[in-house]
């Protein structure tokens, strides 16, 4: 990430004019390469040569399955008026036990930097040791191989005690800065500002996935690209790694904002409490070989390799910011009313601003044959944009008062497009424990498309379920209401077997702007005998297509044949739809005597 020229020049000017910087920071040519590590310098930018200043962006000391990975990320700034070659110095780290290791530069590191600009270079080394290693010093050493014996000149050495990142499988006690949830922060060397805005857990897949959304703001005057980020998260027992959900780099225009999502897969039941934001830098091995040779110098010198076994490239990860999950007091307080437009995230990339989304139904009820409650949520999508829009892929979850999340299964048949000045309905089914109260729920809407297979929060609000008591005269299944003007069950005897039919006098009232098609909910009629045994059911009866319900008289065949007449009978009427799990979700509308 480059700074603007103005920023770099100003910083360099201030540094060069400073009189309080100790001379030990500005190491003179000819200084011995063996010596004590200087005290921490008061400035973050150090003079390396007449043309160059350097800034240590990050230092890593991470234990891996291959050993201990040491790495450094350094910004080189050319303060001269012309292109200048980066000094051919070795970059060496000193351990607390006196061991000195020479880091290997990435094959993609720049060799020269244009005037008044900067470049970030990465260095890495993997050493075969698993003890508790701490880094105390970093040095730039020029080695003249053309003299005998070779001549080493210390150009710069700095104290790095406490500045290393020891994440991954390494020891605890990190250099990452602690902040509170929702605080604004910046990463070293970047003008971009970040803020945590939402955290949600998706339990619909094989493993739970917790997604953290970051709002990125660019207060500068030029376009900036956010660095590659990841997360380490813990539940106090295990550490889980998360990766950025965006497949392409996230660019933020000057004065603009964008989102970065980081998804963390966890074990079932894990409750993440603490998160550390990781900035990742690419390290490439010369020639694409599996590892690059490294060397050591000084007391206790050993051997090591570059990125480690594998692909010829590696990632140098540095922990930047650590924060805890939001407190319960930060929970959502917005209440959603049926039929009112839901205020969606204005930065979302899924739903057109002219598309109005509202909650039109929320029912929670226990069906007789089930040992759980069935929840039904129905959203209304109204297109007021003046142009035909694709139906967005919105995912829905219900959250109970204890924070348990229940993902909904969307109806399988979905209207592909919504024409102007028209609306369609999307239904979702939920399986809820019997202990969940229908009066204290939170509804969450997600964009299930932009960062698929992960989800991004669109909106969340407190909701209260509607009454689920049957209404024998008026069956409400948005966008329709079916008024029952009379229902009787007829039977006939053929070849010693009884068959059954339902005769329904219906009045169908449709919302004026609603679209009816194959995605619209259907009706199912179940017949029970006097002992409560199921006699038979009708096929799902729709409102479009062949055999659909009409205003007036309807004759509906029941899939039942008995050798004894079932009488009297009870008719249970359900709203049904097939969900994305290929299961039929149903909601009881009426209980009638046939």
C-alpha atoms as one frame of an Amber mdcrd trajectory, in Angstrom:
protein
   0.000   0.000   0.000   1.474   3.336  -1.066   1.079   6.581   0.792   0.465
   9.764  -1.087   3.616  11.624  -2.109   2.597  14.596   0.041   2.347  12.408
   3.137   5.691  10.730   2.514   7.505  13.949   1.801   6.115  15.658   4.884
   6.969  12.698   7.099  10.486  12.537   5.718  10.981  16.289   6.156   9.877
  16.158   9.752  12.150  13.209  10.399  15.214  14.794   8.792  14.677  18.044
  10.706  14.287  16.308  14.059  17.086  16.972  16.522  15.983  14.627  19.297
  16.607  11.355  17.441  19.490   9.438  19.089  22.542   8.938  16.884  22.363
   5.199  17.536  19.310   5.155  15.239  21.252   6.779  12.406  23.911   4.062
  12.422  27.117   5.286  10.845  28.917   3.439   8.057  31.613   1.209   9.377
  29.830   0.371  12.645  30.454  -3.144  13.825  27.794  -5.709  13.037  28.153
  -7.191  16.494  26.831  -5.024  19.290  24.014  -4.369  21.685  20.536  -3.619
  20.411  19.851   0.134  20.833  17.057   1.492  22.988  13.702   1.924  21.301
  13.783   4.901  18.983  11.230   7.650  19.475  10.470   7.740  15.739   8.916
   5.010  13.612  10.895   6.062  10.530  14.653   5.464  10.412  17.388   6.735
   8.103  19.062   3.898   6.195  21.113   5.826   3.650  21.351   9.268   2.096
  18.400   8.416  -0.168  16.357   5.988   1.918  14.379   5.919   5.109  12.705
   2.726   6.341   9.671   1.943   8.438   9.030  -1.400  10.117   5.421  -2.211
   9.267   5.318  -5.559  10.992   7.328  -8.367  12.531   6.177 -11.945  12.898
   7.429 -14.836  15.015   4.924 -17.573  14.375   5.155 -21.232  15.277   4.013
 -23.536  12.468   4.027 -27.263  11.761   7.342 -26.761   9.917   9.081 -24.883
  12.732   9.185 -21.200  13.625   8.456 -18.689  10.865  10.227 -15.372  11.236
   9.265 -12.476   9.012   9.458  -8.735   8.569   7.547  -6.224   6.455   9.459
  -3.021   5.735   8.518   0.135   3.846  11.395   1.729   1.929  10.976   5.404
   1.019  13.172   7.077  -1.574  13.495  10.713  -0.476  15.824  11.693  -3.317
  14.915  13.438  -6.564  15.666  10.448  -8.813  15.234   6.697  -9.096  17.431
   4.992  -6.503  18.416   1.385  -5.991  17.458  -0.144  -2.651  20.616  -0.880
  -0.641  21.717  -4.521  -0.956  21.699  -5.053   2.797  21.039  -8.286   4.606
  18.131  -8.030   7.021  18.924  -9.830  10.248  16.856 -10.504  13.353  18.312
 -11.128  16.792  16.668 -13.531  19.242  16.637 -13.115  23.000  19.189 -15.932
  23.341  21.629 -14.058  21.095  20.987 -16.081  17.951  21.009 -14.010  14.759
  19.064 -15.049  11.659  19.306 -13.577   8.164  15.892 -13.255   6.558  15.314
 -14.050   2.874  13.741 -11.377   0.701  10.686 -12.195  -1.375  11.396 -12.852
  -5.057   8.939 -10.078  -5.903  10.621  -7.434  -3.760  11.386  -4.231  -5.664
  15.054  -3.523  -6.511  14.644   0.221  -6.882  12.109   2.886  -5.940  11.138
   5.973  -7.985  11.820   9.417  -6.573   9.704  10.624  -3.656   7.781   7.342
  -3.393   7.877   4.100  -1.443   7.669   0.326  -1.741   6.841  -2.383   0.800
   9.220  -5.356   0.918   8.729  -8.665   2.718  11.295 -10.990   4.277  10.851
 -14.459   5.736  12.728 -17.400   7.209  11.544 -20.682   8.729  13.855 -22.200
  11.328  13.683 -25.700  12.765  13.074 -24.885  16.398   9.970 -25.118  18.562
  11.135 -23.445  21.755   9.817 -20.138  23.018  11.738 -17.751  20.797  11.503
 -13.970  21.251  12.904 -11.314  18.891  14.756  -8.308  20.247  16.614  -6.644
  17.365  16.496  -5.972  13.634  19.552  -4.915  11.636  20.435  -3.880   8.077
  23.945  -5.153   7.342  25.956  -4.554   4.158  28.200  -7.511   3.320  31.116
  -6.974   0.908  31.816 -10.414  -0.547  34.634  -9.106  -2.709  37.049  -8.608
   0.188  38.853 -11.312   2.112  37.813 -11.836   4.714  34.388 -10.421   3.847
  33.584  -7.036   5.354  30.311  -6.364   7.175  29.000  -2.850   7.776  26.071
  -2.143  10.105  23.887   0.457   8.391  21.016   0.403  10.878  19.849  -1.534
  13.895  16.660  -1.051  15.885  15.073  -2.493  18.998  11.972  -4.618  18.213
  11.239  -5.966  21.684   7.496  -6.447  22.081   6.723  -5.595  18.435   6.443
  -9.137  17.106   3.251 -10.980  16.240   3.162 -14.482  17.709  -0.154 -15.766
  16.426  -1.243 -19.052  14.918   0.224 -21.950  16.888   2.625 -19.648  18.732
   2.665 -18.484  22.306   0.122 -16.154  23.811   0.834 -12.490  24.481   0.392
 -10.624  21.230   1.446  -7.246  19.887  -2.008  -6.537  18.414  -3.688  -3.372
  19.677  -6.809  -3.881  21.806  -9.935  -1.899  20.906 -13.629  -2.037  21.765
 -16.265  -3.273  19.332 -17.355  -0.428  17.060 -14.213   1.670  17.565 -12.611
   3.189  14.466  -9.052   2.076  13.746  -6.417   2.226  11.028  -3.720  -0.171
   9.887  -0.072   0.810   9.725   0.875   2.596   6.550  -2.649   2.911   5.167
  -4.973   5.949   5.135  -8.058   3.711   5.262 -10.192   3.690   8.393 -11.998
   0.575   9.649 -14.881  -0.119  12.000 -16.601  -3.342  13.055 -20.315  -3.123
  12.227 -21.864  -6.596  12.499 -21.232 -10.161  13.585 -23.498 -13.043  12.639
 -23.341 -16.829  12.714 -24.742 -19.059   9.955 -25.578 -22.584  11.126 -27.263
 -23.804   7.938 -24.187 -25.599   6.575 -22.146 -28.582   7.722 -20.107 -26.305
  10.027 -21.129 -23.034  11.670 -19.591 -19.923  10.098 -19.247 -16.628  11.954
 -18.893 -13.592   9.691 -17.482 -10.265  10.857 -18.302  -7.240   8.690 -15.922
  -4.279   8.611 -16.837  -0.851   7.241 -13.879   0.651   5.375 -13.762   4.435
   4.869 -11.342   6.281   2.610 -10.909   9.875   3.899  -8.188  10.614   1.329
  -8.154  12.129  -2.131  -7.244   9.089  -4.195  -8.509   5.568  -4.667  -7.099
   3.040  -2.180  -7.146  -0.752  -2.108  -7.702  -2.479   1.224  -4.984  -4.994
   2.141  -5.654  -8.714   2.380  -7.127  -9.448   5.815  -7.984 -12.503   7.873
  -9.031 -13.263  11.443  -7.948 -15.438  14.312 -10.807 -16.062  16.732 -11.064
 -17.993  19.952 -13.754 -19.351  22.226 -11.265 -19.609  25.080 -10.434 -23.211
  24.202  -9.546 -23.393  20.512  -8.255 -20.934  17.929 -10.067 -20.695  14.578
  -8.802 -19.038  11.409 -11.015 -16.995   9.103 -10.443 -15.715   5.579 -11.706
 -12.710   3.655 -14.945 -13.530   1.842 -14.385 -11.117  -1.050 -12.691 -12.943
  -3.903 -11.223  -9.765  -5.449  -9.317  -6.922  -3.771 -11.625  -4.331  -2.224
 -11.048  -0.875  -3.728 -12.402   2.203  -1.934 -12.866   5.410  -3.889 -11.720
   8.739  -2.474 -14.243   9.842   0.146 -16.095   6.544  -0.257 -16.883   3.466
   1.795 -16.928  -0.297   1.243 -17.337  -3.481   3.236 -14.868  -6.240   3.997
 -16.267  -9.544   5.284 -14.195 -12.172   7.081 -15.718 -15.637   7.566 -14.568
 -17.921  10.399 -15.672 -21.606  10.267 -15.893 -23.140  13.743 -16.751 -26.381
  15.477 -20.377 -26.989  16.382 -21.195 -25.296  19.659 -18.193 -22.951  19.671
 -19.015 -19.491  21.026 -16.374 -17.079  19.769 -15.462 -14.317  22.201 -12.246
 -12.666  20.991 -11.063 -11.777  17.487  -7.714 -10.620  16.119  -7.516  -8.931
  12.728  -4.609 -10.208  10.644  -2.947  -8.362   7.770  -1.451 -10.708   5.168
   1.543 -10.106   2.913   2.603 -12.366   0.044   6.071 -13.897   0.070   7.342
 -15.435  -3.176  10.279 -17.836  -3.404  12.755 -17.306  -6.242  12.235 -19.725
  -9.127   9.023 -21.099  -7.616  10.941 -23.756  -5.658   9.533 -25.289  -2.536
  11.783 -23.292  -0.223  14.467 -20.651  -0.324  17.707 -21.091   1.539  18.357
 -18.847   4.503  21.489 -18.191   6.472  22.362 -17.151   9.972  25.082 -15.084
  11.507  26.393 -14.303  14.954  26.380 -16.264  18.160  24.414 -19.475  18.164
  23.828 -19.346  14.407  21.678 -22.066  12.881  20.036 -22.808   9.550  16.572
 -22.278   8.130  14.480 -22.022   4.996  12.127 -19.513   3.435   8.390 -20.025
   3.125   8.506 -23.655   4.167   7.596 -26.848   2.283   4.855 -26.500  -0.276
   4.214 -24.235  -3.189   7.104 -21.808  -3.544   5.052 -18.998  -2.049   3.869
 -18.142   1.410   1.876 -15.669   3.419   3.391 -13.505   6.096   0.660 -12.734
   8.616   0.776  -9.995  11.236  -1.839  -9.397  13.925  -2.989  -5.787  14.011
  -6.164  -5.277  16.033  -7.828  -7.375  18.734 -11.432  -6.954  19.917 -14.152
  -8.841  21.760 -17.582  -9.689  20.417 -20.208  -6.975  20.914 -21.821  -6.828
  24.331 -25.457  -7.729  24.785 -26.191  -4.047  25.394 -25.308  -3.448  21.725
 -28.177  -5.692  20.634 -30.642  -4.428  18.058 -33.526  -2.328  19.381 -35.431
  -1.603  16.141 -38.941  -3.060  16.100 -40.448  -4.165  12.797 -44.179  -3.876
  12.189 -46.053  -5.978   9.651 -46.329  -4.265   6.299 -43.836  -1.484   7.058
 -40.828  -1.008   4.809 -37.625  -2.421   6.285 -34.631  -0.068   6.318 -31.887
  -2.063   4.602 -28.171  -1.382   4.683 -27.883   1.437   2.105 -24.499   0.107
   0.967 -25.774  -3.353   0.118 -25.111  -4.606  -3.409 -28.022  -7.051  -3.628
 -31.268  -5.107  -3.457 -32.039  -2.187  -5.758 -32.935   1.053  -3.906 -36.282
   0.962  -5.688 -37.116  -2.475  -4.267 -39.198  -2.248  -1.097 -38.879  -5.129
   1.368 -41.386  -5.623   4.173 -42.420  -8.340   6.597 -46.005  -9.397   5.947
 -46.323 -12.649   7.924 -44.663 -14.257  10.938 -46.266 -17.325  12.454 -44.972
 -19.761  15.072 -47.080 -22.815  15.911 -46.797 -26.460  16.916 -48.279 -28.902
  14.464 -50.055 -31.899  15.948 -47.719 -34.544  14.511 -44.443 -32.700  15.156
 -42.302 -32.471  18.298 -41.123 -28.982  17.404 -42.592 -25.639  16.434 -42.856
 -24.525  12.843 -42.089 -20.926  12.028 -43.223 -19.267   8.810 -41.850 -15.908
   7.669 -43.097 -14.178   4.560 -41.452 -11.168   2.947 -43.035  -8.858   0.398
 -40.777  -7.578  -2.388 -42.306  -4.624  -4.245 -40.615  -3.199  -7.337 -41.023
   0.556  -7.502 -37.952   1.190  -9.662 -39.666   1.562 -13.040 -37.656  -1.305
 -14.540 -37.841  -5.100 -14.260 -35.608  -6.421 -11.459 -34.333  -9.886 -10.618
 -35.681 -11.325  -7.385 -32.822 -11.015  -4.852 -31.441 -14.018  -2.981 -32.329
 -12.984   0.573 -31.564 -15.359   3.447 -33.452 -15.122   6.743 -32.714 -16.212
  10.309 -34.649 -16.044  13.566 -32.787 -15.399  16.827 -34.305 -16.188  20.226
 -33.774 -14.309  23.492 -30.759 -16.521  24.346 -28.988 -15.680  21.102 -29.588
 -19.058  19.463 -29.842 -18.707  15.685 -32.328 -20.633  13.515 -31.754 -20.293
   9.755 -34.795 -20.333   7.510 -35.283 -22.501   4.431 -36.524 -20.434   1.518
 -39.282 -21.702  -0.765 -37.852 -23.720  -3.651 -39.921 -22.035  -6.372 -39.024
 -18.357  -6.660 -40.252 -15.717  -9.068 -37.173 -14.984 -11.228 -38.112 -11.396
 -12.072 -40.395  -8.724 -10.671 -41.924  -6.313 -13.159 -42.359  -2.590 -12.342
 -45.151  -1.634  -9.930 -45.659  -5.259  -8.905 -44.852  -7.323  -5.826 -44.136
 -10.922  -4.984 -43.880 -12.870  -1.735 -41.000 -15.004  -0.451 -41.764 -17.641
   2.185 -39.324 -19.213   4.643 -39.824 -22.136   7.011 -38.135 -22.671  10.384
 -37.888 -25.524  12.851 -37.881 -24.122  16.383 -37.642 -25.849  19.775 -40.805
 -25.972  21.833 -39.114 -23.731  24.416 -38.736 -20.769  22.037 -41.139 -17.933
  22.802 -42.908 -16.419  19.807 -43.108 -13.043  21.571 -39.379 -12.316  21.851
 -37.665 -12.954  18.533 -35.232 -11.109  16.323 -35.392 -11.419  12.540 -32.248
 -11.056  10.444 -32.096 -10.560   6.674 -28.932 -11.450   4.776 -27.446 -10.990
   1.345 -26.764 -14.616   0.378 -25.382 -13.789  -3.045 -22.628 -11.144  -3.046
 -20.087 -13.059  -0.938 -21.547 -16.552  -1.410 -21.277 -19.076   0.166 -21.154
 -16.630   3.077 -23.770 -14.091   4.103 -23.750 -10.346   4.716 -26.227  -8.727
   7.096 -28.816  -6.500   5.416 -31.013  -5.631   8.392 -32.253  -6.962  11.719
 -35.167  -6.086  13.936 -37.290  -7.259  16.822 -40.473  -8.995  15.726 -43.546
 -10.464  17.365 -45.371 -13.435  15.919 -48.973 -13.165  14.771 -51.762 -15.194
  16.270 -51.673 -18.748  14.967 -55.184 -19.693  16.044 -57.209 -21.225  13.194
 -59.789 -19.008  11.499 -62.439 -21.179   9.891 -63.995 -18.418   7.813 -61.042
 -16.359   6.567 -57.782 -17.987   5.440 -54.969 -15.457   5.121 -51.986 -16.530
   3.029 -50.398 -13.399   1.644 -50.929 -12.069  -1.024 -54.323 -13.807  -0.876
 -57.231 -14.141   1.456 -59.640 -17.026   0.883 -63.072 -16.507   2.415 -64.826
 -19.783   3.174 -68.473 -19.416   2.182 -69.189 -23.090   2.765 -67.316 -26.416
   2.859 -68.798 -29.906   2.822 -67.290 -33.372   2.396 -69.009 -35.656  -0.098
 -68.503 -39.405  -0.404 -69.401 -42.047  -2.959 -69.390 -45.860  -2.919 -67.872
 -47.633  -5.924 -67.142 -51.390  -5.952 -67.378 -51.543  -2.172 -64.908 -48.721
  -1.576 -65.636 -45.207  -0.388 -64.017 -42.181  -2.011 -64.205 -38.600  -0.835
 -64.439 -35.123  -2.309 -64.430 -31.645  -0.799 -66.819 -29.058  -2.124 -65.673
 -25.534  -1.316 -67.490 -22.281  -2.023 -64.606 -19.787  -2.012 -64.149 -16.066
  -2.413 -60.537 -15.247  -3.309 -59.297 -11.720  -2.586 -55.910 -10.772  -4.072
 -53.658  -7.838  -3.168 -53.941  -5.447  -6.128 -50.212  -5.208  -6.975 -49.265
  -8.819  -6.260 -48.033 -11.383  -8.771 -49.458 -14.930  -8.724 -47.429 -17.743
 -10.285 -45.986 -21.170  -9.492 -44.147 -19.686  -6.496 -47.383 -18.720  -4.716
 -48.318 -20.808  -1.674 -50.913 -23.576  -2.049 -53.641 -25.181   0.057 -53.750
 -28.711   1.430 -56.871 -30.372   2.931 -56.447 -33.304   5.353 -59.395 -35.546
   6.363 -59.515 -37.163   9.816 -62.055 -39.634  11.134 -63.798 -39.423  14.514
 -60.898 -41.286  16.158 -58.388 -38.720  14.919 -56.893 -41.001  12.261 -55.811
 -39.494   8.942 -58.121 -40.697   6.199 -56.433 -38.934   3.312 -55.154 -35.649
   1.881 -55.675 -33.597  -1.209 -52.901 -32.756  -3.588 -51.574 -29.256  -3.018
 -54.177 -26.991  -4.586 -52.771 -23.867  -6.244 -54.132 -20.536  -7.394 -52.647
 -20.685 -10.893 -52.351 -23.399 -13.519 -54.508 -26.461 -14.160 -57.085 -27.250
 -11.474 -56.507 -24.030  -9.561 -59.049 -22.641  -7.116 -61.595 -20.177  -8.467
 -64.194 -17.872  -7.028 -67.373 -19.850  -6.391 -67.752 -23.615  -6.261 -64.676
 -25.880  -6.292 -64.640 -29.684  -6.163 -61.394 -31.112  -4.775 -60.571 -34.832
  -4.807 -59.132 -36.449  -1.692 -56.483 -39.141  -2.059 -58.358 -41.641   0.078
 -60.211 -44.917  -0.388 -61.741 -46.834   2.546 -63.903 -49.932   2.846 -65.775
 -48.336   5.732 -67.357 -44.915   5.600 -65.465 -42.343   7.633 -68.139 -40.231
   9.284 -68.172 -37.715  10.762 -64.917 -36.253   9.450 -62.771 -33.260  10.379
 -61.028 -31.199   7.709 -57.753 -29.463   8.483 -56.760 -26.766   6.004 -53.073
 -25.836   5.596 -51.029 -23.316   3.663 -48.101 -25.200   2.101 -44.946 -24.654
   0.089 -41.904 -26.777  -0.731 -38.724 -25.304   0.781 -35.099 -25.468  -0.339
 -34.575 -28.677   1.658 -37.265 -30.313  -0.488 -39.544 -30.541   2.541 -43.159
 -29.402   2.573 -43.686 -26.607   5.068 -47.251 -26.153   6.225 -49.219 -23.807
   8.443 -52.628 -24.616   9.899 -55.341 -22.242   8.683 -58.643 -23.847   9.719
 -60.258 -26.871  11.429 -63.704 -27.660   9.981 -66.348 -30.310  10.468 -67.179
 -31.933   7.109
